[in-house]
Amino acid sequence: ILLLVVAYATASWYFSGIIIASPTTSLEAAQAKTGDPIAYGLPEPEEITIGSGDITLAGWYFDNPLDGNCGVMFMHGFTGTRYEALYWAPLFWERGCDILAYDHRGHGDSTPAFHTYGFHEKNDALAALKWFEGRSGLDESQIGVGGVSYGAGTALQLAPMIPDVAFILADSSYSSMKDIVGVRAAARLGAFGKLLLPGALRAAELRADFDAAAVSPENAIAQARMPILLIHSRTDEFTPAAHSEAIYTNSDHSRTVLHVNEWGSGHASDITTDFEAYRQLFNDFMAQYVPDFGLPLG
């Protein structure tokens, strides 16, 4: 029995490292994959840093010369970097919006730290948003927040803290930490993953000082007060579309829109599978719920 307990504890500790300390993409590798901002119609960005407690976030600030009196803060996915924001940037840039993109804690050039799936990251995002307001001179109501995957989950958990923000775009979010870690554990380890999950989550909590049960975009959206656009690929095998469907079920349907697209995309890839169709979904949402955001298109 003692040997079994030791083996379970050791396996839980090891798997917790995969959850909260997975290797992340370097900025050099991200640049090689994604390309530079100029390829997306953007100028060279201002390199910026933002303080969040004992964490320093590294990122980019794009000052739009069109001056649409709007801004968008966009957050990248798990193990990614600020470069991911470039895929979405043209949606906002053409409206005359300034753009803020930064590396999550434990990612890119930001301070090394454990990954807590939005528990601590939402406070980083709040600090970044306040920095954005000060730098741009915009009010919270003139700023939208977007995110993909891990960034989408963080954006939704941030929502109750920023009631006046213009909108949230959440692409391929997970419904809760327990649910997404359970999906990934089953994919890696089969039935043993389900058995190991409670121990791994507990070890992760102890190591990273957070409450895994509190990480729930599905619960957070019930407290949201802004228009929200949820997008997910039906063929996403990493984070099944059922996660966004569960989030939508718990939302205020009078200001929340869900698109589960049948475009054959993998995880968080609808934006690159069919950019024009994605752009149309976004612009239709904005026309209905935030019609005065930024400059008129065209």
PDB file of C-alpha atoms in Angstrom:
ATOM      1  CA  ILE A   1       0.000   0.000   0.000  1.00  0.00           C
ATOM      2  CA  LEU A   2       2.812   2.384   0.898  1.00  0.00           C
ATOM      3  CA  LEU A   3       4.510   1.723  -2.436  1.00  0.00           C
ATOM      4  CA  LEU A   4       1.238   2.431  -4.268  1.00  0.00           C
ATOM      5  CA  VAL A   5       0.792   5.692  -2.375  1.00  0.00           C
ATOM      6  CA  VAL A   6       4.347   6.781  -3.156  1.00  0.00           C
ATOM      7  CA  ALA A   7       3.917   5.822  -6.824  1.00  0.00           C
ATOM      8  CA  TYR A   8       0.636   7.769  -7.065  1.00  0.00           C
ATOM      9  CA  ALA A   9       2.148  10.829  -5.393  1.00  0.00           C
ATOM     10  CA  THR A  10       5.187  10.703  -7.679  1.00  0.00           C
ATOM     11  CA  ALA A  11       3.040  10.344 -10.792  1.00  0.00           C
ATOM     12  CA  SER A  12       0.778  13.170  -9.613  1.00  0.00           C
ATOM     13  CA  TRP A  13       3.757  15.455  -9.077  1.00  0.00           C
ATOM     14  CA  TYR A  14       5.152  14.622 -12.503  1.00  0.00           C
ATOM     15  CA  PHE A  15       1.837  15.216 -14.269  1.00  0.00           C
ATOM     16  CA  SER A  16       1.318  18.468 -12.361  1.00  0.00           C
ATOM     17  CA  GLY A  17       4.501  19.707 -14.005  1.00  0.00           C
ATOM     18  CA  ILE A  18       2.978  19.052 -17.415  1.00  0.00           C
ATOM     19  CA  ILE A  19      -0.062  21.067 -16.349  1.00  0.00           C
ATOM     20  CA  ILE A  20       1.656  24.119 -14.873  1.00  0.00           C
ATOM     21  CA  ALA A  21       5.215  24.054 -16.226  1.00  0.00           C
ATOM     22  CA  SER A  22       5.072  22.826 -19.822  1.00  0.00           C
ATOM     23  CA  PRO A  23       7.820  24.127 -22.121  1.00  0.00           C
ATOM     24  CA  THR A  24       6.787  27.273 -23.972  1.00  0.00           C
ATOM     25  CA  THR A  25       7.561  28.693 -27.405  1.00  0.00           C
ATOM     26  CA  SER A  26      10.432  31.143 -27.724  1.00  0.00           C
ATOM     27  CA  LEU A  27       9.887  34.471 -29.432  1.00  0.00           C
ATOM     28  CA  GLU A  28      12.392  33.438 -32.088  1.00  0.00           C
ATOM     29  CA  ALA A  29      10.445  30.281 -32.904  1.00  0.00           C
ATOM     30  CA  ALA A  30       7.169  32.205 -32.874  1.00  0.00           C
ATOM     31  CA  GLN A  31       8.572  34.790 -35.276  1.00  0.00           C
ATOM     32  CA  ALA A  32       9.793  32.076 -37.635  1.00  0.00           C
ATOM     33  CA  LYS A  33       6.332  30.491 -37.686  1.00  0.00           C
ATOM     34  CA  THR A  34       4.129  33.571 -37.715  1.00  0.00           C
ATOM     35  CA  GLY A  35       6.161  36.263 -39.404  1.00  0.00           C
ATOM     36  CA  ASP A  36       6.655  39.899 -38.486  1.00  0.00           C
ATOM     37  CA  PRO A  37       3.935  42.501 -37.808  1.00  0.00           C
ATOM     38  CA  ILE A  38       4.573  44.186 -41.158  1.00  0.00           C
ATOM     39  CA  ALA A  39       3.216  41.079 -42.929  1.00  0.00           C
ATOM     40  CA  TYR A  40      -0.157  41.777 -41.253  1.00  0.00           C
ATOM     41  CA  GLY A  41      -0.299  45.438 -42.207  1.00  0.00           C
ATOM     42  CA  LEU A  42       1.065  46.685 -38.894  1.00  0.00           C
ATOM     43  CA  PRO A  43       3.970  49.004 -38.169  1.00  0.00           C
ATOM     44  CA  GLU A  44       6.911  48.073 -35.986  1.00  0.00           C
ATOM     45  CA  PRO A  45       5.557  47.841 -32.430  1.00  0.00           C
ATOM     46  CA  GLU A  46       6.746  49.615 -29.325  1.00  0.00           C
ATOM     47  CA  GLU A  47       8.359  47.097 -26.963  1.00  0.00           C
ATOM     48  CA  ILE A  48       6.750  47.553 -23.559  1.00  0.00           C
ATOM     49  CA  THR A  49       6.765  46.064 -20.062  1.00  0.00           C
ATOM     50  CA  ILE A  50       3.917  46.035 -17.549  1.00  0.00           C
ATOM     51  CA  GLY A  51       4.174  45.339 -13.836  1.00  0.00           C
ATOM     52  CA  SER A  52       1.735  42.967 -12.149  1.00  0.00           C
ATOM     53  CA  GLY A  53       2.761  42.378  -8.569  1.00  0.00           C
ATOM     54  CA  ASP A  54       6.091  40.558  -8.682  1.00  0.00           C
ATOM     55  CA  ILE A  55       5.545  39.659 -12.358  1.00  0.00           C
ATOM     56  CA  THR A  56       6.737  41.716 -15.319  1.00  0.00           C
ATOM     57  CA  LEU A  57       4.813  41.231 -18.550  1.00  0.00           C
ATOM     58  CA  ALA A  58       6.636  41.839 -21.827  1.00  0.00           C
ATOM     59  CA  GLY A  59       4.687  42.848 -24.895  1.00  0.00           C
ATOM     60  CA  TRP A  60       3.953  45.087 -27.847  1.00  0.00           C
ATOM     61  CA  TYR A  61       1.988  48.285 -28.207  1.00  0.00           C
ATOM     62  CA  PHE A  62       0.755  49.361 -31.633  1.00  0.00           C
ATOM     63  CA  ASP A  63      -0.317  53.012 -31.878  1.00  0.00           C
ATOM     64  CA  ASN A  64      -2.776  53.267 -34.777  1.00  0.00           C
ATOM     65  CA  PRO A  65      -2.316  56.410 -36.900  1.00  0.00           C
ATOM     66  CA  LEU A  66      -5.959  56.222 -38.035  1.00  0.00           C
ATOM     67  CA  ASP A  67      -7.036  57.124 -34.482  1.00  0.00           C
ATOM     68  CA  GLY A  68     -10.398  55.427 -34.246  1.00  0.00           C
ATOM     69  CA  ASN A  69     -10.571  56.176 -30.490  1.00  0.00           C
ATOM     70  CA  CYS A  70     -10.591  52.467 -29.744  1.00  0.00           C
ATOM     71  CA  GLY A  71      -8.230  49.772 -28.537  1.00  0.00           C
ATOM     72  CA  VAL A  72      -8.067  46.000 -28.305  1.00  0.00           C
ATOM     73  CA  MET A  73      -6.007  43.897 -25.910  1.00  0.00           C
ATOM     74  CA  PHE A  74      -5.457  40.382 -27.271  1.00  0.00           C
ATOM     75  CA  MET A  75      -4.103  37.387 -25.310  1.00  0.00           C
ATOM     76  CA  HIS A  76      -2.381  34.336 -26.774  1.00  0.00           C
ATOM     77  CA  GLY A  77      -2.815  30.622 -26.132  1.00  0.00           C
ATOM     78  CA  PHE A  78      -1.103  28.035 -23.911  1.00  0.00           C
ATOM     79  CA  THR A  79       2.685  27.847 -24.426  1.00  0.00           C
ATOM     80  CA  GLY A  80       2.414  30.539 -27.122  1.00  0.00           C
ATOM     81  CA  THR A  81       3.530  34.157 -27.353  1.00  0.00           C
ATOM     82  CA  ARG A  82       2.303  37.615 -28.301  1.00  0.00           C
ATOM     83  CA  TYR A  83       2.998  36.727 -31.948  1.00  0.00           C
ATOM     84  CA  GLU A  84      -0.318  34.826 -32.047  1.00  0.00           C
ATOM     85  CA  ALA A  85      -2.156  38.136 -31.742  1.00  0.00           C
ATOM     86  CA  LEU A  86      -0.966  39.039 -35.239  1.00  0.00           C
ATOM     87  CA  TYR A  87      -3.481  36.655 -36.818  1.00  0.00           C
ATOM     88  CA  TRP A  88      -6.361  38.670 -35.304  1.00  0.00           C
ATOM     89  CA  ALA A  89      -4.767  42.133 -35.452  1.00  0.00           C
ATOM     90  CA  PRO A  90      -6.093  43.114 -38.917  1.00  0.00           C
ATOM     91  CA  LEU A  91      -9.674  42.817 -37.590  1.00  0.00           C
ATOM     92  CA  PHE A  92      -8.977  45.641 -35.146  1.00  0.00           C
ATOM     93  CA  TRP A  93      -6.377  47.660 -37.031  1.00  0.00           C
ATOM     94  CA  GLU A  94      -8.743  48.458 -39.898  1.00  0.00           C
ATOM     95  CA  ARG A  95     -11.106  50.041 -37.360  1.00  0.00           C
ATOM     96  CA  GLY A  96      -8.362  52.455 -36.266  1.00  0.00           C
ATOM     97  CA  CYS A  97      -7.770  50.706 -32.931  1.00  0.00           C
ATOM     98  CA  ASP A  98      -4.559  50.671 -30.940  1.00  0.00           C
ATOM     99  CA  ILE A  99      -3.479  47.139 -30.038  1.00  0.00           C
ATOM    100  CA  LEU A 100      -1.822  45.670 -26.945  1.00  0.00           C
ATOM    101  CA  ALA A 101      -0.427  42.136 -27.044  1.00  0.00           C
ATOM    102  CA  TYR A 102       1.741  40.665 -24.296  1.00  0.00           C
ATOM    103  CA  ASP A 103       3.244  37.360 -23.194  1.00  0.00           C
ATOM    104  CA  HIS A 104       1.434  35.652 -20.310  1.00  0.00           C
ATOM    105  CA  ARG A 105       3.422  35.032 -17.135  1.00  0.00           C
ATOM    106  CA  GLY A 106       5.675  32.032 -17.720  1.00  0.00           C
ATOM    107  CA  HIS A 107       5.627  32.643 -21.494  1.00  0.00           C
ATOM    108  CA  GLY A 108       7.794  34.520 -23.987  1.00  0.00           C
ATOM    109  CA  ASP A 109       9.844  37.278 -22.373  1.00  0.00           C
ATOM    110  CA  SER A 110       7.575  37.720 -19.349  1.00  0.00           C
ATOM    111  CA  THR A 111       8.678  36.654 -15.874  1.00  0.00           C
ATOM    112  CA  PRO A 112       9.046  32.866 -15.496  1.00  0.00           C
ATOM    113  CA  ALA A 113       6.108  31.512 -13.490  1.00  0.00           C
ATOM    114  CA  PHE A 114       3.757  28.556 -13.242  1.00  0.00           C
ATOM    115  CA  HIS A 115       0.717  28.469 -15.535  1.00  0.00           C
ATOM    116  CA  THR A 116      -2.566  28.778 -13.638  1.00  0.00           C
ATOM    117  CA  TYR A 117      -5.066  28.930 -16.536  1.00  0.00           C
ATOM    118  CA  GLY A 118      -6.435  32.340 -15.653  1.00  0.00           C
ATOM    119  CA  PHE A 119      -6.373  32.235 -11.847  1.00  0.00           C
ATOM    120  CA  HIS A 120      -3.387  34.587 -11.580  1.00  0.00           C
ATOM    121  CA  GLU A 121      -3.392  35.526 -15.272  1.00  0.00           C
ATOM    122  CA  LYS A 122      -6.675  37.417 -14.993  1.00  0.00           C
ATOM    123  CA  ASN A 123      -5.038  39.780 -12.501  1.00  0.00           C
ATOM    124  CA  ASP A 124      -2.131  40.229 -14.902  1.00  0.00           C
ATOM    125  CA  ALA A 125      -4.673  41.001 -17.626  1.00  0.00           C
ATOM    126  CA  LEU A 126      -6.358  43.596 -15.404  1.00  0.00           C
ATOM    127  CA  ALA A 127      -3.000  45.274 -14.783  1.00  0.00           C
ATOM    128  CA  ALA A 128      -2.332  45.222 -18.538  1.00  0.00           C
ATOM    129  CA  LEU A 129      -5.730  46.745 -19.274  1.00  0.00           C
ATOM    130  CA  LYS A 130      -5.145  49.560 -16.786  1.00  0.00           C
ATOM    131  CA  TRP A 131      -1.729  50.163 -18.369  1.00  0.00           C
ATOM    132  CA  PHE A 132      -3.420  50.253 -21.786  1.00  0.00           C
ATOM    133  CA  GLU A 133      -5.921  52.843 -20.610  1.00  0.00           C
ATOM    134  CA  GLY A 134      -3.144  55.051 -19.290  1.00  0.00           C
ATOM    135  CA  ARG A 135      -0.936  54.692 -22.357  1.00  0.00           C
ATOM    136  CA  SER A 136      -3.683  55.213 -24.937  1.00  0.00           C
ATOM    137  CA  GLY A 137      -5.856  57.712 -23.080  1.00  0.00           C
ATOM    138  CA  LEU A 138      -8.885  55.502 -23.770  1.00  0.00           C
ATOM    139  CA  ASP A 139     -11.664  54.699 -21.328  1.00  0.00           C
ATOM    140  CA  GLU A 140     -12.480  51.085 -20.507  1.00  0.00           C
ATOM    141  CA  SER A 141     -15.639  51.406 -22.615  1.00  0.00           C
ATOM    142  CA  GLN A 142     -13.470  52.159 -25.683  1.00  0.00           C
ATOM    143  CA  ILE A 143     -11.394  48.979 -25.324  1.00  0.00           C
ATOM    144  CA  GLY A 144     -12.217  45.441 -26.394  1.00  0.00           C
ATOM    145  CA  VAL A 145     -10.554  42.298 -25.066  1.00  0.00           C
ATOM    146  CA  GLY A 146      -9.796  39.217 -27.144  1.00  0.00           C
ATOM    147  CA  GLY A 147      -8.093  35.923 -26.565  1.00  0.00           C
ATOM    148  CA  VAL A 148      -7.517  32.508 -28.066  1.00  0.00           C
ATOM    149  CA  SER A 149      -7.562  29.209 -26.139  1.00  0.00           C
ATOM    150  CA  TYR A 150      -5.715  29.905 -22.855  1.00  0.00           C
ATOM    151  CA  GLY A 151      -6.071  33.613 -23.580  1.00  0.00           C
ATOM    152  CA  ALA A 152      -9.799  33.204 -24.243  1.00  0.00           C
ATOM    153  CA  GLY A 153     -10.241  31.424 -20.920  1.00  0.00           C
ATOM    154  CA  THR A 154      -8.353  34.233 -19.209  1.00  0.00           C
ATOM    155  CA  ALA A 155     -10.433  36.902 -20.961  1.00  0.00           C
ATOM    156  CA  LEU A 156     -13.679  35.309 -19.790  1.00  0.00           C
ATOM    157  CA  GLN A 157     -12.426  35.056 -16.206  1.00  0.00           C
ATOM    158  CA  LEU A 158     -11.438  38.719 -16.422  1.00  0.00           C
ATOM    159  CA  ALA A 159     -14.944  39.700 -17.595  1.00  0.00           C
ATOM    160  CA  PRO A 160     -16.551  40.195 -14.142  1.00  0.00           C
ATOM    161  CA  MET A 161     -13.683  42.556 -13.234  1.00  0.00           C
ATOM    162  CA  ILE A 162     -14.153  44.842 -16.271  1.00  0.00           C
ATOM    163  CA  PRO A 163     -17.920  45.418 -16.641  1.00  0.00           C
ATOM    164  CA  ASP A 164     -17.554  48.487 -18.869  1.00  0.00           C
ATOM    165  CA  VAL A 165     -15.288  46.986 -21.532  1.00  0.00           C
ATOM    166  CA  ALA A 166     -16.691  47.233 -25.073  1.00  0.00           C
ATOM    167  CA  PHE A 167     -16.706  43.506 -25.908  1.00  0.00           C
ATOM    168  CA  ILE A 168     -14.903  40.191 -25.464  1.00  0.00           C
ATOM    169  CA  LEU A 169     -13.875  37.870 -28.281  1.00  0.00           C
ATOM    170  CA  ALA A 170     -13.136  34.368 -26.941  1.00  0.00           C
ATOM    171  CA  ASP A 171     -11.886  31.842 -29.500  1.00  0.00           C
ATOM    172  CA  SER A 172     -11.586  28.165 -28.488  1.00  0.00           C
ATOM    173  CA  SER A 173     -11.890  28.620 -24.728  1.00  0.00           C
ATOM    174  CA  TYR A 174     -11.975  25.777 -22.193  1.00  0.00           C
ATOM    175  CA  SER A 175     -14.964  25.662 -19.855  1.00  0.00           C
ATOM    176  CA  SER A 176     -12.916  25.001 -16.705  1.00  0.00           C
ATOM    177  CA  MET A 177      -9.423  23.931 -15.720  1.00  0.00           C
ATOM    178  CA  LYS A 178     -10.662  20.590 -14.432  1.00  0.00           C
ATOM    179  CA  ASP A 179     -12.446  19.874 -17.710  1.00  0.00           C
ATOM    180  CA  ILE A 180      -9.569  20.772 -20.035  1.00  0.00           C
ATOM    181  CA  VAL A 181      -6.943  19.003 -17.939  1.00  0.00           C
ATOM    182  CA  GLY A 182      -9.247  15.985 -17.834  1.00  0.00           C
ATOM    183  CA  VAL A 183      -9.528  15.980 -21.633  1.00  0.00           C
ATOM    184  CA  ARG A 184      -5.770  16.208 -22.069  1.00  0.00           C
ATOM    185  CA  ALA A 185      -5.082  13.588 -19.372  1.00  0.00           C
ATOM    186  CA  ALA A 186      -7.426  11.125 -21.066  1.00  0.00           C
ATOM    187  CA  ALA A 187      -5.774  11.804 -24.431  1.00  0.00           C
ATOM    188  CA  ARG A 188      -2.295  11.173 -23.020  1.00  0.00           C
ATOM    189  CA  LEU A 189      -2.934   8.435 -20.478  1.00  0.00           C
ATOM    190  CA  GLY A 190      -6.350   6.921 -21.164  1.00  0.00           C
ATOM    191  CA  ALA A 191      -8.183   5.549 -18.129  1.00  0.00           C
ATOM    192  CA  PHE A 192      -5.129   6.100 -15.920  1.00  0.00           C
ATOM    193  CA  GLY A 193      -5.381   9.819 -16.637  1.00  0.00           C
ATOM    194  CA  LYS A 194      -8.809   9.995 -14.998  1.00  0.00           C
ATOM    195  CA  LEU A 195      -7.440   8.208 -11.936  1.00  0.00           C
ATOM    196  CA  LEU A 196      -4.431  10.515 -11.754  1.00  0.00           C
ATOM    197  CA  LEU A 197      -6.324  13.778 -12.285  1.00  0.00           C
ATOM    198  CA  PRO A 198      -7.279  14.599  -8.654  1.00  0.00           C
ATOM    199  CA  GLY A 199      -3.747  14.055  -7.385  1.00  0.00           C
ATOM    200  CA  ALA A 200      -2.175  16.008 -10.231  1.00  0.00           C
ATOM    201  CA  LEU A 201      -4.501  18.974  -9.749  1.00  0.00           C
ATOM    202  CA  ARG A 202      -3.827  19.005  -6.013  1.00  0.00           C
ATOM    203  CA  ALA A 203      -0.081  18.923  -6.598  1.00  0.00           C
ATOM    204  CA  ALA A 204      -0.440  21.745  -9.136  1.00  0.00           C
ATOM    205  CA  GLU A 205      -2.377  23.844  -6.614  1.00  0.00           C
ATOM    206  CA  LEU A 206       0.293  23.387  -3.962  1.00  0.00           C
ATOM    207  CA  ARG A 207       3.136  24.200  -6.330  1.00  0.00           C
ATOM    208  CA  ALA A 208       1.547  27.232  -7.993  1.00  0.00           C
ATOM    209  CA  ASP A 209      -0.500  28.599  -5.069  1.00  0.00           C
ATOM    210  CA  PHE A 210      -3.946  28.675  -6.638  1.00  0.00           C
ATOM    211  CA  ASP A 211      -7.392  27.070  -6.522  1.00  0.00           C
ATOM    212  CA  ALA A 212      -8.033  24.935  -9.599  1.00  0.00           C
ATOM    213  CA  ALA A 213     -11.775  24.726  -8.884  1.00  0.00           C
ATOM    214  CA  ALA A 214     -11.989  28.528  -9.154  1.00  0.00           C
ATOM    215  CA  VAL A 215     -10.664  28.442 -12.731  1.00  0.00           C
ATOM    216  CA  SER A 216     -13.940  28.412 -14.644  1.00  0.00           C
ATOM    217  CA  PRO A 217     -14.756  30.569 -17.669  1.00  0.00           C
ATOM    218  CA  GLU A 218     -18.111  28.755 -17.662  1.00  0.00           C
ATOM    219  CA  ASN A 219     -18.960  30.233 -14.260  1.00  0.00           C
ATOM    220  CA  ALA A 220     -17.355  33.620 -14.894  1.00  0.00           C
ATOM    221  CA  ILE A 221     -19.432  34.391 -17.981  1.00  0.00           C
ATOM    222  CA  ALA A 222     -22.597  34.374 -15.871  1.00  0.00           C
ATOM    223  CA  GLN A 223     -21.301  37.595 -14.276  1.00  0.00           C
ATOM    224  CA  ALA A 224     -20.295  39.267 -17.545  1.00  0.00           C
ATOM    225  CA  ARG A 225     -22.055  42.476 -18.575  1.00  0.00           C
ATOM    226  CA  MET A 226     -20.553  43.140 -22.016  1.00  0.00           C
ATOM    227  CA  PRO A 227     -21.269  41.659 -25.470  1.00  0.00           C
ATOM    228  CA  ILE A 228     -19.312  38.425 -25.953  1.00  0.00           C
ATOM    229  CA  LEU A 229     -18.466  36.555 -29.143  1.00  0.00           C
ATOM    230  CA  LEU A 230     -17.595  32.873 -28.691  1.00  0.00           C
ATOM    231  CA  ILE A 231     -15.978  31.034 -31.603  1.00  0.00           C
ATOM    232  CA  HIS A 232     -14.976  27.371 -31.773  1.00  0.00           C
ATOM    233  CA  SER A 233     -14.197  24.788 -34.427  1.00  0.00           C
ATOM    234  CA  ARG A 234     -16.451  21.720 -34.489  1.00  0.00           C
ATOM    235  CA  THR A 235     -13.394  19.614 -35.398  1.00  0.00           C
ATOM    236  CA  ASP A 236     -11.211  20.898 -32.544  1.00  0.00           C
ATOM    237  CA  GLU A 237      -9.792  17.762 -30.914  1.00  0.00           C
ATOM    238  CA  PHE A 238      -7.574  19.539 -28.375  1.00  0.00           C
ATOM    239  CA  THR A 239     -10.385  21.484 -26.703  1.00  0.00           C
ATOM    240  CA  PRO A 240     -13.738  20.093 -27.876  1.00  0.00           C
ATOM    241  CA  ALA A 241     -16.402  22.559 -29.020  1.00  0.00           C
ATOM    242  CA  ALA A 242     -18.571  21.339 -26.137  1.00  0.00           C
ATOM    243  CA  HIS A 243     -16.495  23.626 -23.888  1.00  0.00           C
ATOM    244  CA  SER A 244     -17.672  26.797 -25.662  1.00  0.00           C
ATOM    245  CA  GLU A 245     -21.189  25.376 -25.832  1.00  0.00           C
ATOM    246  CA  ALA A 246     -21.185  24.933 -22.048  1.00  0.00           C
ATOM    247  CA  ILE A 247     -19.900  28.491 -21.615  1.00  0.00           C
ATOM    248  CA  TYR A 248     -22.641  29.814 -23.893  1.00  0.00           C
ATOM    249  CA  THR A 249     -25.322  27.911 -21.966  1.00  0.00           C
ATOM    250  CA  ASN A 250     -24.311  29.778 -18.808  1.00  0.00           C
ATOM    251  CA  SER A 251     -24.235  33.205 -20.492  1.00  0.00           C
ATOM    252  CA  ASP A 252     -26.754  35.983 -21.026  1.00  0.00           C
ATOM    253  CA  HIS A 253     -28.011  35.066 -24.512  1.00  0.00           C
ATOM    254  CA  SER A 254     -29.211  38.609 -25.171  1.00  0.00           C
ATOM    255  CA  ARG A 255     -25.595  39.750 -25.576  1.00  0.00           C
ATOM    256  CA  THR A 256     -23.645  36.548 -26.238  1.00  0.00           C
ATOM    257  CA  VAL A 257     -23.136  34.969 -29.664  1.00  0.00           C
ATOM    258  CA  LEU A 258     -21.728  31.476 -30.274  1.00  0.00           C
ATOM    259  CA  HIS A 259     -20.372  30.262 -33.612  1.00  0.00           C
ATOM    260  CA  VAL A 260     -19.305  26.617 -33.799  1.00  0.00           C
ATOM    261  CA  ASN A 261     -17.816  26.521 -37.274  1.00  0.00           C
ATOM    262  CA  GLU A 262     -17.781  23.550 -39.624  1.00  0.00           C
ATOM    263  CA  TRP A 263     -14.634  24.623 -41.467  1.00  0.00           C
ATOM    264  CA  GLY A 264     -12.549  21.544 -40.704  1.00  0.00           C
ATOM    265  CA  SER A 265     -10.096  23.520 -38.558  1.00  0.00           C
ATOM    266  CA  GLY A 266      -7.923  22.200 -35.785  1.00  0.00           C
ATOM    267  CA  HIS A 267      -7.638  23.881 -32.402  1.00  0.00           C
ATOM    268  CA  ALA A 268      -7.855  27.673 -32.562  1.00  0.00           C
ATOM    269  CA  SER A 269      -7.265  27.671 -36.325  1.00  0.00           C
ATOM    270  CA  ASP A 270     -10.490  29.089 -37.801  1.00  0.00           C
ATOM    271  CA  ILE A 271      -8.792  32.484 -38.191  1.00  0.00           C
ATOM    272  CA  THR A 272      -6.219  30.977 -40.571  1.00  0.00           C
ATOM    273  CA  THR A 273      -8.517  28.428 -42.219  1.00  0.00           C
ATOM    274  CA  ASP A 274     -10.816  31.114 -43.628  1.00  0.00           C
ATOM    275  CA  PHE A 275      -9.853  34.630 -42.588  1.00  0.00           C
ATOM    276  CA  GLU A 276     -12.545  36.351 -44.662  1.00  0.00           C
ATOM    277  CA  ALA A 277     -15.345  34.198 -43.241  1.00  0.00           C
ATOM    278  CA  TYR A 278     -13.982  34.783 -39.734  1.00  0.00           C
ATOM    279  CA  ARG A 279     -13.785  38.519 -40.409  1.00  0.00           C
ATOM    280  CA  GLN A 280     -17.429  38.500 -41.499  1.00  0.00           C
ATOM    281  CA  LEU A 281     -18.515  36.751 -38.284  1.00  0.00           C
ATOM    282  CA  PHE A 282     -16.647  39.331 -36.231  1.00  0.00           C
ATOM    283  CA  ASN A 283     -17.912  42.323 -38.205  1.00  0.00           C
ATOM    284  CA  ASP A 284     -21.525  41.076 -38.056  1.00  0.00           C
ATOM    285  CA  PHE A 285     -21.218  40.722 -34.290  1.00  0.00           C
ATOM    286  CA  MET A 286     -19.745  44.195 -33.946  1.00  0.00           C
ATOM    287  CA  ALA A 287     -22.405  45.748 -36.189  1.00  0.00           C
ATOM    288  CA  GLN A 288     -25.153  44.312 -34.016  1.00  0.00           C
ATOM    289  CA  TYR A 289     -23.724  44.746 -30.516  1.00  0.00           C
ATOM    290  CA  VAL A 290     -20.994  47.431 -30.699  1.00  0.00           C
ATOM    291  CA  PRO A 291     -21.882  49.474 -33.814  1.00  0.00           C
ATOM    292  CA  ASP A 292     -19.988  52.612 -32.812  1.00  0.00           C
ATOM    293  CA  PHE A 293     -16.695  50.906 -31.962  1.00  0.00           C
ATOM    294  CA  GLY A 294     -13.864  52.476 -33.949  1.00  0.00           C
ATOM    295  CA  LEU A 295     -13.973  53.846 -37.470  1.00  0.00           C
ATOM    296  CA  PRO A 296     -16.658  52.771 -39.956  1.00  0.00           C
ATOM    297  CA  LEU A 297     -15.390  49.942 -42.168  1.00  0.00           C
ATOM    298  CA  GLY A 298     -14.680  50.785 -45.786  1.00  0.00           C
TER     299      GLY A 298
END
